[in-house]
mmCIF file of C-alpha atoms in Angstrom:
data_model
loop_
_atom_site.group_PDB
_atom_site.id
_atom_site.type_symbol
_atom_site.label_atom_id
_atom_site.label_comp_id
_atom_site.label_asym_id
_atom_site.label_seq_id
_atom_site.Cartn_x
_atom_site.Cartn_y
_atom_site.Cartn_z
ATOM 1 C CA MET A 1 1.273 10.740 -11.742
ATOM 2 C CA VAL A 2 -1.808 9.957 -9.644
ATOM 3 C CA ALA A 3 -4.105 7.052 -10.493
ATOM 4 C CA ASP A 4 -7.740 7.725 -11.330
ATOM 5 C CA ILE A 5 -9.347 5.300 -8.889
ATOM 6 C CA PRO A 6 -13.166 4.918 -9.008
ATOM 7 C CA GLU A 7 -15.238 5.988 -6.004
ATOM 8 C CA ILE A 8 -17.931 3.745 -4.521
ATOM 9 C CA SER A 9 -20.659 5.182 -2.285
ATOM 10 C CA LEU A 10 -22.135 2.799 0.257
ATOM 11 C CA THR A 11 -25.376 4.838 0.240
ATOM 12 C CA SER A 12 -25.834 5.046 -3.528
ATOM 13 C CA SER A 13 -29.453 4.854 -4.676
ATOM 14 C CA ASP A 14 -28.496 3.668 -8.166
ATOM 15 C CA GLY A 15 -27.693 0.039 -7.424
ATOM 16 C CA ASP A 16 -27.116 -1.118 -11.000
ATOM 17 C CA GLU A 17 -24.724 1.718 -11.825
ATOM 18 C CA LEU A 18 -22.861 1.212 -8.522
ATOM 19 C CA ILE A 19 -22.359 -2.509 -9.108
ATOM 20 C CA GLU A 20 -21.182 -1.979 -12.680
ATOM 21 C CA ARG A 21 -18.663 0.663 -11.576
ATOM 22 C CA LEU A 22 -17.443 -1.627 -8.811
ATOM 23 C CA ARG A 23 -17.110 -4.543 -11.228
ATOM 24 C CA ARG A 24 -14.981 -2.454 -13.597
ATOM 25 C CA ALA A 25 -12.776 -1.256 -10.730
ATOM 26 C CA CYS A 26 -12.186 -4.817 -9.520
ATOM 27 C CA LYS A 27 -11.306 -6.063 -12.982
ATOM 28 C CA GLU A 28 -9.139 -3.128 -14.070
ATOM 29 C CA HIS A 29 -7.486 -1.778 -10.918
ATOM 30 C CA GLY A 30 -8.199 -3.966 -7.895
ATOM 31 C CA PHE A 31 -8.483 -0.632 -6.028
ATOM 32 C CA PHE A 32 -11.371 1.749 -5.368
ATOM 33 C CA ILE A 33 -12.344 4.535 -2.967
ATOM 34 C CA VAL A 34 -15.084 3.936 -0.370
ATOM 35 C CA ARG A 35 -17.122 6.947 0.740
ATOM 36 C CA ASP A 36 -20.392 7.450 2.630
ATOM 37 C CA HIS A 37 -19.310 4.621 4.921
ATOM 38 C CA GLY A 38 -21.048 5.769 8.096
ATOM 39 C CA LEU A 39 -18.063 6.718 10.291
ATOM 40 C CA ALA A 40 -18.182 10.270 11.594
ATOM 41 C CA PRO A 41 -15.217 12.587 10.862
ATOM 42 C CA GLU A 42 -14.437 12.853 14.586
ATOM 43 C CA GLU A 43 -14.232 9.046 14.885
ATOM 44 C CA ILE A 44 -11.703 8.919 12.060
ATOM 45 C CA GLU A 45 -9.653 11.755 13.527
ATOM 46 C CA SER A 46 -9.745 10.130 16.965
ATOM 47 C CA VAL A 47 -8.241 6.817 15.818
ATOM 48 C CA MET A 48 -5.560 8.591 13.777
ATOM 49 C CA GLN A 49 -4.658 10.754 16.762
ATOM 50 C CA GLU A 50 -4.424 7.693 19.021
ATOM 51 C CA SER A 51 -2.068 6.113 16.511
ATOM 52 C CA ARG A 52 0.249 9.135 16.581
ATOM 53 C CA ARG A 53 0.236 9.185 20.379
ATOM 54 C CA PHE A 54 1.084 5.494 20.584
ATOM 55 C CA PHE A 55 4.092 5.751 18.284
ATOM 56 C CA ASP A 56 5.310 8.794 20.235
ATOM 57 C CA LEU A 57 5.576 6.653 23.382
ATOM 58 C CA PRO A 58 9.032 5.625 24.624
ATOM 59 C CA MET A 59 10.414 2.521 22.941
ATOM 60 C CA THR A 60 10.438 0.677 26.265
ATOM 61 C CA THR A 61 6.671 1.201 26.558
ATOM 62 C CA LYS A 62 6.055 0.005 23.018
ATOM 63 C CA VAL A 63 8.208 -3.122 23.206
ATOM 64 C CA ALA A 64 6.481 -4.047 26.470
ATOM 65 C CA CYS A 65 3.501 -4.955 24.251
ATOM 66 C CA ALA A 66 5.575 -6.577 21.485
ATOM 67 C CA ALA A 67 3.706 -8.864 19.098
ATOM 68 C CA ASN A 68 2.828 -12.252 20.543
ATOM 69 C CA SER A 69 2.521 -15.616 18.782
ATOM 70 C CA PHE A 70 -0.910 -14.592 17.491
ATOM 71 C CA ASN A 71 0.609 -11.629 15.638
ATOM 72 C CA ARG A 72 -0.986 -9.130 18.031
ATOM 73 C CA GLY A 73 0.985 -6.182 19.385
ATOM 74 C CA TYR A 74 3.912 -3.918 18.489
ATOM 75 C CA THR A 75 6.407 -4.545 15.669
ATOM 76 C CA ARG A 76 9.646 -2.583 15.300
ATOM 77 C CA PHE A 77 11.006 -0.697 12.308
ATOM 78 C CA GLY A 78 12.322 -3.161 9.748
ATOM 79 C CA ASP A 79 10.477 -6.191 11.136
ATOM 80 C CA GLN A 80 8.788 -6.813 7.790
ATOM 81 C CA MET A 81 10.385 -7.225 4.382
ATOM 82 C CA LEU A 82 7.512 -7.374 1.930
ATOM 83 C CA ASP A 83 9.646 -7.767 -1.194
ATOM 84 C CA PRO A 84 12.743 -9.844 -0.336
ATOM 85 C CA GLU A 85 13.694 -10.062 -4.008
ATOM 86 C CA LYS A 86 14.278 -6.295 -4.309
ATOM 87 C CA GLN A 87 14.743 -5.061 -0.737
ATOM 88 C CA THR A 88 18.100 -4.826 0.987
ATOM 89 C CA THR A 89 16.585 -3.703 4.301
ATOM 90 C CA GLY A 90 13.285 -4.188 6.096
ATOM 91 C CA ASP A 91 10.395 -1.790 5.567
ATOM 92 C CA THR A 92 11.050 1.620 7.151
ATOM 93 C CA LYS A 93 7.925 1.413 9.283
ATOM 94 C CA GLU A 94 6.814 0.297 12.731
ATOM 95 C CA GLY A 95 3.381 -1.082 13.502
ATOM 96 C CA PHE A 96 0.808 -2.254 15.982
ATOM 97 C CA TYR A 97 -1.564 -5.153 15.297
ATOM 98 C CA MET A 98 -4.858 -5.865 17.011
ATOM 99 C CA GLY A 99 -7.840 -7.986 16.053
ATOM 100 C CA ARG A 100 -11.132 -9.146 17.414
ATOM 101 C CA GLU A 101 -10.886 -11.023 20.689
ATOM 102 C CA PRO A 102 -11.686 -14.744 20.329
ATOM 103 C CA GLU A 103 -14.933 -16.114 21.686
ATOM 104 C CA PRO A 104 -14.567 -18.654 24.540
ATOM 105 C CA HIS A 105 -15.147 -21.598 22.199
ATOM 106 C CA GLU A 106 -12.429 -20.292 19.817
ATOM 107 C CA VAL A 107 -9.616 -19.988 22.358
ATOM 108 C CA GLY A 108 -6.670 -22.147 21.307
ATOM 109 C CA LYS A 109 -8.526 -23.439 18.261
ATOM 110 C CA PHE A 110 -7.043 -21.284 15.499
ATOM 111 C CA ALA A 111 -3.605 -19.803 14.949
ATOM 112 C CA LEU A 112 -3.719 -15.996 14.569
ATOM 113 C CA LEU A 113 -6.850 -15.829 16.735
ATOM 114 C CA GLY A 114 -5.715 -15.018 20.249
ATOM 115 C CA PRO A 115 -5.583 -12.273 22.871
ATOM 116 C CA ASN A 116 -4.529 -8.749 21.968
ATOM 117 C CA ARG A 117 -1.613 -6.996 23.608
ATOM 118 C CA TRP A 118 -2.111 -3.416 24.760
ATOM 119 C CA PRO A 119 0.182 -0.627 25.950
ATOM 120 C CA ASP A 120 0.093 0.280 29.623
ATOM 121 C CA ALA A 121 -3.215 2.008 30.376
ATOM 122 C CA ASP A 122 -1.486 4.756 32.332
ATOM 123 C CA ALA A 123 0.690 5.596 29.315
ATOM 124 C CA ALA A 124 -2.174 5.420 26.776
ATOM 125 C CA PRO A 125 -5.504 5.639 28.671
ATOM 126 C CA SER A 126 -7.791 6.202 25.653
ATOM 127 C CA PHE A 127 -5.908 3.991 23.179
ATOM 128 C CA ARG A 128 -7.685 0.668 23.651
ATOM 129 C CA PRO A 129 -11.289 2.005 23.641
ATOM 130 C CA ALA A 130 -10.656 4.032 20.483
ATOM 131 C CA ILE A 131 -9.031 1.159 18.554
ATOM 132 C CA GLU A 132 -11.623 -1.414 19.627
ATOM 133 C CA SER A 133 -14.461 0.913 18.617
ATOM 134 C CA TYR A 134 -12.817 1.521 15.254
ATOM 135 C CA LEU A 135 -12.404 -2.208 14.574
ATOM 136 C CA GLU A 136 -16.045 -2.896 15.437
ATOM 137 C CA LYS A 137 -17.402 -0.156 13.165
ATOM 138 C CA MET A 138 -15.043 -0.898 10.321
ATOM 139 C CA SER A 139 -16.037 -4.568 10.435
ATOM 140 C CA GLU A 140 -19.539 -3.453 9.523
ATOM 141 C CA VAL A 141 -18.131 -1.447 6.620
ATOM 142 C CA GLY A 142 -16.234 -4.562 5.532
ATOM 143 C CA LYS A 143 -19.424 -6.628 5.526
ATOM 144 C CA LYS A 144 -21.167 -4.036 3.333
ATOM 145 C CA VAL A 145 -18.303 -4.005 0.837
ATOM 146 C CA VAL A 146 -18.175 -7.819 0.674
ATOM 147 C CA ARG A 147 -21.911 -7.918 -0.081
ATOM 148 C CA LEU A 148 -21.377 -5.480 -2.955
ATOM 149 C CA LEU A 149 -18.505 -7.610 -4.233
ATOM 150 C CA ALA A 150 -20.809 -10.644 -4.269
ATOM 151 C CA LEU A 151 -23.273 -8.739 -6.447
ATOM 152 C CA ALA A 152 -20.427 -7.610 -8.715
ATOM 153 C CA LEU A 153 -19.605 -11.311 -9.198
ATOM 154 C CA GLU A 154 -23.255 -11.924 -10.175
ATOM 155 C CA LEU A 155 -23.909 -13.791 -6.943
ATOM 156 C CA PRO A 156 -26.617 -13.237 -4.315
ATOM 157 C CA GLY A 157 -25.671 -10.400 -1.972
ATOM 158 C CA ASP A 158 -25.493 -12.782 0.989
ATOM 159 C CA TYR A 159 -23.295 -15.346 -0.800
ATOM 160 C CA PHE A 160 -20.271 -14.741 1.452
ATOM 161 C CA ASP A 161 -22.204 -14.116 4.679
ATOM 162 C CA ALA A 162 -21.612 -17.556 6.201
ATOM 163 C CA SER A 163 -17.878 -17.224 5.489
ATOM 164 C CA PHE A 164 -17.752 -14.005 7.531
ATOM 165 C CA SER A 165 -19.832 -15.037 10.551
ATOM 166 C CA ALA A 166 -16.650 -14.920 12.690
ATOM 167 C CA PRO A 167 -14.218 -12.986 10.473
ATOM 168 C CA MET A 168 -10.502 -12.656 11.096
ATOM 169 C CA THR A 169 -10.542 -8.866 11.229
ATOM 170 C CA THR A 170 -7.268 -7.113 12.004
ATOM 171 C CA VAL A 171 -6.378 -3.452 12.374
ATOM 172 C CA ARG A 172 -2.769 -2.419 11.898
ATOM 173 C CA LEU A 173 -1.541 1.016 12.909
ATOM 174 C CA LEU A 174 1.490 2.014 10.827
ATOM 175 C CA HIS A 175 4.064 4.732 11.294
ATOM 176 C CA TYR A 176 6.499 5.301 8.437
ATOM 177 C CA SER A 177 9.740 7.060 9.314
ATOM 178 C CA ASN A 178 10.981 10.185 7.538
ATOM 179 C CA GLN A 179 13.728 8.177 5.827
ATOM 180 C CA LEU A 180 13.689 8.755 2.095
ATOM 181 C CA SER A 181 13.125 5.627 0.035
ATOM 182 C CA LYS A 182 15.778 4.640 -2.489
ATOM 183 C CA PRO A 183 14.284 1.979 -4.765
ATOM 184 C CA GLU A 184 17.507 1.686 -6.748
ATOM 185 C CA ARG A 185 19.257 0.633 -3.516
ATOM 186 C CA GLY A 186 16.442 -1.608 -2.275
ATOM 187 C CA ILE A 187 15.192 0.778 0.427
ATOM 188 C CA PHE A 188 11.400 1.120 0.658
ATOM 189 C CA ALA A 189 8.899 2.378 3.197
ATOM 190 C CA ALA A 190 6.976 -0.785 2.274
ATOM 191 C CA GLY A 191 8.173 -3.150 -0.419
ATOM 192 C CA GLU A 192 6.179 -4.202 -3.453
ATOM 193 C CA HIS A 193 3.489 -6.717 -2.568
ATOM 194 C CA SER A 194 -0.114 -7.710 -2.985
ATOM 195 C CA ASP A 195 -2.277 -8.153 0.084
ATOM 196 C CA PHE A 196 -2.930 -11.694 1.199
ATOM 197 C CA GLY A 197 -6.600 -11.907 2.070
ATOM 198 C CA MET A 198 -10.062 -10.711 1.038
ATOM 199 C CA ILE A 199 -10.064 -6.902 1.188
ATOM 200 C CA THR A 200 -8.092 -4.129 2.876
ATOM 201 C CA LEU A 201 -9.713 -0.853 3.932
ATOM 202 C CA LEU A 202 -7.007 1.786 4.304
ATOM 203 C CA LEU A 203 -7.179 5.089 6.169
ATOM 204 C CA THR A 204 -4.293 7.505 5.525
ATOM 205 C CA ASP A 205 -3.214 10.831 6.985
ATOM 206 C CA GLY A 206 -3.113 12.437 3.537
ATOM 207 C CA GLU A 207 0.653 12.159 3.078
ATOM 208 C CA PRO A 208 1.642 10.757 -0.339
ATOM 209 C CA GLY A 209 3.562 7.520 -0.643
ATOM 210 C CA LEU A 210 1.170 4.734 -1.664
ATOM 211 C CA GLN A 211 1.810 3.615 -5.235
ATOM 212 C CA VAL A 212 -0.064 1.071 -7.354
ATOM 213 C CA LYS A 213 1.346 -0.837 -10.297
ATOM 214 C CA ILE A 214 -0.989 -0.307 -13.252
ATOM 215 C CA GLN A 215 0.034 -1.587 -16.689
ATOM 216 C CA GLY A 216 3.611 -1.866 -15.524
ATOM 217 C CA GLN A 217 3.810 1.730 -14.261
ATOM 218 C CA TRP A 218 3.907 2.947 -10.659
ATOM 219 C CA VAL A 219 1.258 5.594 -10.018
ATOM 220 C CA GLY A 220 0.308 7.353 -6.791
ATOM 221 C CA VAL A 221 -2.998 6.696 -5.029
ATOM 222 C CA SER A 222 -4.731 9.089 -2.666
ATOM 223 C CA ALA A 223 -8.222 9.349 -1.219
ATOM 224 C CA PRO A 224 -10.417 12.347 -0.393
ATOM 225 C CA ARG A 225 -10.356 13.263 3.277
ATOM 226 C CA GLU A 226 -12.303 10.834 5.488
ATOM 227 C CA CYS A 227 -12.654 8.237 2.720
ATOM 228 C CA PHE A 228 -11.029 4.803 2.602
ATOM 229 C CA ILE A 229 -8.888 3.203 -0.064
ATOM 230 C CA CYS A 230 -10.037 -0.379 -0.639
ATOM 231 C CA ASN A 231 -7.905 -2.944 -2.409
ATOM 232 C CA LEU A 232 -8.571 -6.577 -3.188
ATOM 233 C CA GLY A 233 -6.349 -9.342 -1.836
ATOM 234 C CA ASP A 234 -4.963 -12.552 -3.296
ATOM 235 C CA MET A 235 -7.640 -14.636 -1.605
ATOM 236 C CA LEU A 236 -10.436 -12.763 -3.371
ATOM 237 C CA GLU A 237 -8.552 -13.027 -6.674
ATOM 238 C CA ARG A 238 -8.510 -16.764 -6.104
ATOM 239 C CA TRP A 239 -12.141 -16.893 -4.933
ATOM 240 C CA SER A 240 -13.202 -15.008 -8.078
ATOM 241 C CA ASN A 241 -11.212 -17.417 -10.257
ATOM 242 C CA LEU A 242 -9.009 -14.522 -11.500
ATOM 243 C CA THR A 243 -12.036 -12.435 -12.518
ATOM 244 C CA PHE A 244 -11.061 -9.763 -9.980
ATOM 245 C CA HIS A 245 -7.474 -8.700 -9.519
ATOM 246 C CA SER A 246 -5.191 -8.256 -6.530
ATOM 247 C CA THR A 247 -2.867 -5.455 -7.594
ATOM 248 C CA LYS A 248 0.765 -4.966 -6.609
ATOM 249 C CA HIS A 249 1.449 -1.854 -4.538
ATOM 250 C CA ARG A 250 4.185 -0.331 -2.387
ATOM 251 C CA VAL A 251 4.959 2.710 -0.247
ATOM 252 C CA VAL A 252 7.787 5.043 -1.280
ATOM 253 C CA ASN A 253 8.819 8.044 0.814
ATOM 254 C CA THR A 254 9.702 10.899 -1.554
ATOM 255 C CA THR A 255 9.016 13.780 0.860
ATOM 256 C CA GLY A 256 11.285 13.127 3.838
ATOM 257 C CA ARG A 257 8.253 13.403 6.110
ATOM 258 C CA THR A 258 6.697 10.845 8.431
ATOM 259 C CA ARG A 259 3.476 9.144 7.378
ATOM 260 C CA TYR A 260 0.692 7.364 9.255
ATOM 261 C CA SER A 261 -1.847 4.907 7.890
ATOM 262 C CA ILE A 262 -4.305 2.394 9.310
ATOM 263 C CA PRO A 263 -5.198 -0.628 7.182
ATOM 264 C CA LEU A 264 -8.015 -2.908 8.272
ATOM 265 C CA PHE A 265 -7.714 -6.441 6.904
ATOM 266 C CA PHE A 266 -11.138 -8.034 6.566
ATOM 267 C CA GLU A 267 -10.719 -11.785 6.182
ATOM 268 C CA PRO A 268 -13.119 -14.758 6.230
ATOM 269 C CA ASN A 269 -13.493 -17.212 9.100
ATOM 270 C CA PHE A 270 -10.279 -19.153 9.746
ATOM 271 C CA ASP A 271 -11.798 -22.480 8.687
ATOM 272 C CA THR A 272 -13.528 -21.192 5.539
ATOM 273 C CA ILE A 273 -12.769 -23.331 2.498
ATOM 274 C CA VAL A 274 -12.039 -21.013 -0.411
ATOM 275 C CA THR A 275 -13.232 -22.474 -3.722
ATOM 276 C CA PRO A 276 -13.736 -20.443 -6.946
ATOM 277 C CA VAL A 277 -17.312 -19.141 -7.169
ATOM 278 C CA PRO A 278 -19.692 -20.781 -9.660
ATOM 279 C CA THR A 279 -20.240 -17.642 -11.777
ATOM 280 C CA CYS A 280 -16.618 -17.352 -12.894
ATOM 281 C CA GLY A 281 -16.071 -20.356 -15.120
ATOM 282 C CA GLU A 282 -14.185 -23.607 -14.710
ATOM 283 C CA PRO A 283 -12.222 -23.548 -11.409
ATOM 284 C CA LYS A 284 -8.528 -22.777 -11.853
ATOM 285 C CA PHE A 285 -7.658 -23.474 -8.211
ATOM 286 C CA LYS A 286 -8.092 -26.261 -5.726
ATOM 287 C CA PRO A 287 -9.930 -25.594 -2.448
ATOM 288 C CA ILE A 288 -7.791 -24.216 0.383
ATOM 289 C CA LYS A 289 -8.487 -23.273 4.014
ATOM 290 C CA SER A 290 -8.312 -19.498 4.410
ATOM 291 C CA GLY A 291 -6.566 -19.460 7.793
ATOM 292 C CA ASP A 292 -3.762 -21.804 6.763
ATOM 293 C CA TYR A 293 -3.168 -19.736 3.643
ATOM 294 C CA LEU A 294 -2.983 -16.449 5.570
ATOM 295 C CA LEU A 295 -0.702 -17.892 8.239
ATOM 296 C CA GLN A 296 1.800 -19.105 5.650
ATOM 297 C CA ARG A 297 1.806 -15.753 3.854
ATOM 298 C CA ILE A 298 2.431 -13.849 7.107
ATOM 299 C CA LEU A 299 5.396 -16.077 7.926
ATOM 300 C CA ASP A 300 6.814 -15.453 4.474
ATOM 301 C CA VAL A 301 7.250 -11.694 4.978
ATOM 302 C CA SER A 302 8.645 -11.834 8.494
ATOM 303 C CA ARG A 303 12.367 -11.037 8.554
ATOM 304 C CA ASP A 304 12.956 -13.463 11.415
ATOM 305 C CA PRO A 305 10.255 -16.121 11.081
ATOM 306 C CA GLU A 306 10.147 -18.615 13.899
ATOM 307 C CA ILE A 307 9.183 -22.121 12.858
ATOM 308 C CA PRO A 308 8.134 -24.757 15.384
ATOM 309 C CA ALA A 309 10.453 -27.706 15.926
ATOM 310 C CA GLY A 310 9.660 -30.582 13.588
ATOM 311 C CA MET A 311 7.892 -28.329 11.101
ATOM 312 C CA THR A 312 9.023 -26.535 7.977
ATOM 313 C CA ARG A 313 7.883 -23.891 5.572
ATOM 314 C CA VAL A 314 6.406 -25.458 2.439
ATOM 315 C CA TYR A 315 6.323 -24.092 -1.085
ATOM 316 C CA ILE A 316 2.777 -23.329 -2.239
ATOM 317 C CA PRO A 317 2.604 -24.189 -5.955
ATOM 318 C CA PRO A 318 1.132 -21.804 -8.559
ATOM 319 C CA GLU A 319 -2.002 -23.893 -8.979
ATOM 320 C CA SER A 320 -2.782 -23.274 -5.322
ATOM 321 C CA ARG A 321 -2.218 -19.526 -5.602
ATOM 322 C CA ALA A 322 -3.822 -16.631 -7.425
ATOM 323 C CA CYS A 323 -1.002 -15.767 -9.853
ATOM 324 C CA THR A 324 -1.819 -13.900 -13.045
ATOM 325 C CA THR A 325 1.616 -13.358 -14.612
ATOM 326 C CA LYS A 326 4.933 -15.135 -14.929
ATOM 327 C CA SER A 327 6.616 -12.519 -12.734
ATOM 328 C CA ARG A 328 4.036 -13.036 -9.980
ATOM 329 C CA ARG A 329 4.514 -16.790 -10.135
ATOM 330 C CA GLU A 330 8.271 -16.344 -9.879
ATOM 331 C CA ALA A 331 7.865 -13.912 -6.986
ATOM 332 C CA HIS A 332 5.625 -16.377 -5.169
ATOM 333 C CA ARG A 333 8.121 -19.178 -5.821
ATOM 334 C CA SER A 334 10.969 -17.107 -4.380
ATOM 335 C CA THR A 335 9.161 -16.359 -1.129
ATOM 336 C CA HIS A 336 7.549 -19.761 -0.562
ATOM 337 C CA VAL A 337 10.757 -21.716 -0.018
ATOM 338 C CA GLN A 338 11.807 -24.266 2.511
ATOM 339 C CA MET A 339 13.651 -23.000 5.565
ATOM 340 C CA SER A 340 17.248 -24.101 5.904
ATOM 341 C CA GLN A 341 18.136 -26.786 8.432
ATOM 342 C CA ARG A 342 20.012 -24.165 10.469
ATOM 343 C CA GLN A 343 16.947 -21.909 10.677
ATOM 344 C CA ARG A 344 14.640 -24.767 11.580
ATOM 345 C CA SER A 345 16.937 -26.031 14.296
ATOM 346 C CA THR A 346 17.412 -22.628 15.968
ATOM 347 C CA LYS A 347 13.930 -21.130 15.778
ATOM 348 C CA GLN A 348 11.205 -22.042 18.227
ATOM 349 C CA LEU A 349 7.589 -20.893 18.455
ATOM 350 C CA PRO A 350 4.938 -21.338 21.120
ATOM 351 C CA PRO A 351 2.667 -24.298 20.346
ATOM 352 C CA SER A 352 -0.193 -21.908 19.539
ATOM 353 C CA LEU A 353 1.407 -20.860 16.235
ATOM 354 C CA THR A 354 1.963 -23.605 13.741
ATOM 355 C CA THR A 355 2.364 -24.035 10.017
ATOM 356 C CA THR A 356 2.154 -26.921 7.597
ATOM 357 C CA ARG A 357 3.591 -30.266 8.696
ATOM 358 C CA LEU A 358 5.399 -32.247 6.038
ATOM 359 C CA PRO A 359 4.408 -35.887 5.534
ATOM 360 C CA LEU A 360 6.785 -38.190 7.430
ATOM 361 C CA GLU A 361 8.336 -39.610 4.279
ATOM 362 C CA HIS A 362 9.070 -36.074 3.050
ATOM 363 C CA GLN A 363 10.542 -35.097 6.398
ATOM 364 C CA ALA A 364 12.799 -38.147 6.308
ATOM 365 C CA LYS A 365 13.957 -37.359 2.780
ATOM 366 C CA LEU A 366 14.600 -33.713 3.649
ATOM 367 C CA ASN A 367 16.529 -34.627 6.790
ATOM 368 C CA ASN A 368 18.576 -37.193 4.871
ATOM 369 C CA ASN A 369 19.526 -34.626 2.231
ATOM 370 C CA ASN A 370 20.493 -32.078 4.878
ATOM 371 C CA ASN A 371 22.607 -34.665 6.722
ATOM 372 C CA LYS A 372 24.465 -35.469 3.492
ATOM 373 C CA LYS A 373 25.159 -31.773 2.893
ATOM 374 C CA GLN A 374 26.395 -31.305 6.444
ATOM 375 C CA LYS A 375 28.671 -34.353 6.186
ATOM 376 C CA LYS A 376 30.075 -33.051 2.913
ATOM 377 C CA LYS A 377 30.865 -29.677 4.503
ATOM 378 C CA GLU A 378 32.647 -31.386 7.392
ATOM 379 C CA GLU A 379 34.722 -33.467 4.979
ATOM 380 C CA ASN A 380 35.570 -30.444 2.820
ATOM 381 C CA PRO A 381 35.783 -27.451 5.184
#
């Protein structure tokens, strides 16, 4: 079964009808199709072709630009596990992250905002120009969509503009292997998840695989050629005070063929304070800094998260999250757990990537509890 996802034209002349259709899509599905976006067909084909060429490179060439502490660069098959509750293996995909280069005054100021890593220019001479051009043009598409979302929330069109003056925009090239998914055995091309941030604009190669959970049922989602699939993230669900929905989705390989897709994650400035908008009733969530929230969520889905010495992963309670059902709250609780003492003591990160520091009294209590457990194990081997 294929979902009937509404289409949104960015050049529509009927503004009222467009906004109403968008509002319904955001409330009912959390997904919609974006067309008439301004990118030429040859630009779309070019970036998809560059993605295929990159993943065809020798593994030694790809790992030479492995992801750095700013989450920029190549990631191997299985590096992510998006649904640790159901998955027995990592996602059967490899990827390549890149984002906008930081301005001079931003260098070293924000985690996740750092230099990109690129494959050797001799091995992929046209790769970097094509990907950078795509990110720049798609950022403009993202701004247009965010303005429409503001209107759909009965806000001025420029309501979010200041929050996207220096957006954390990231492109991720994805290559899914031809391995068949086996949900009953916990094997997925990409596990069940909701996206973390504001919006995702997804380009696909036309191969099936993306599924959306609507009314408890998994249904396929596809887009007309040269259109984008847009889905809302948890941050926008929170910003809209649960008026708009961030929908669970996954990728399941049922064909035995490879698949390529390119999501663009369009996120607000790192230091934006996300507070429910005034048109959506009494706030259900406390303010939170967007960058800290995104950083924690990224660490949660890494199969081998590296936590700086003296720091620990911290559970983010439901009231600080956009959770609409008991199952979502439980899923969030299961992934936002404290790292074990063994993991914290053996994992190191460069100083540029940090997460939440526990108050000293909490650190002392946690260390004391861990010491007691260790002593008990030594006494009763």
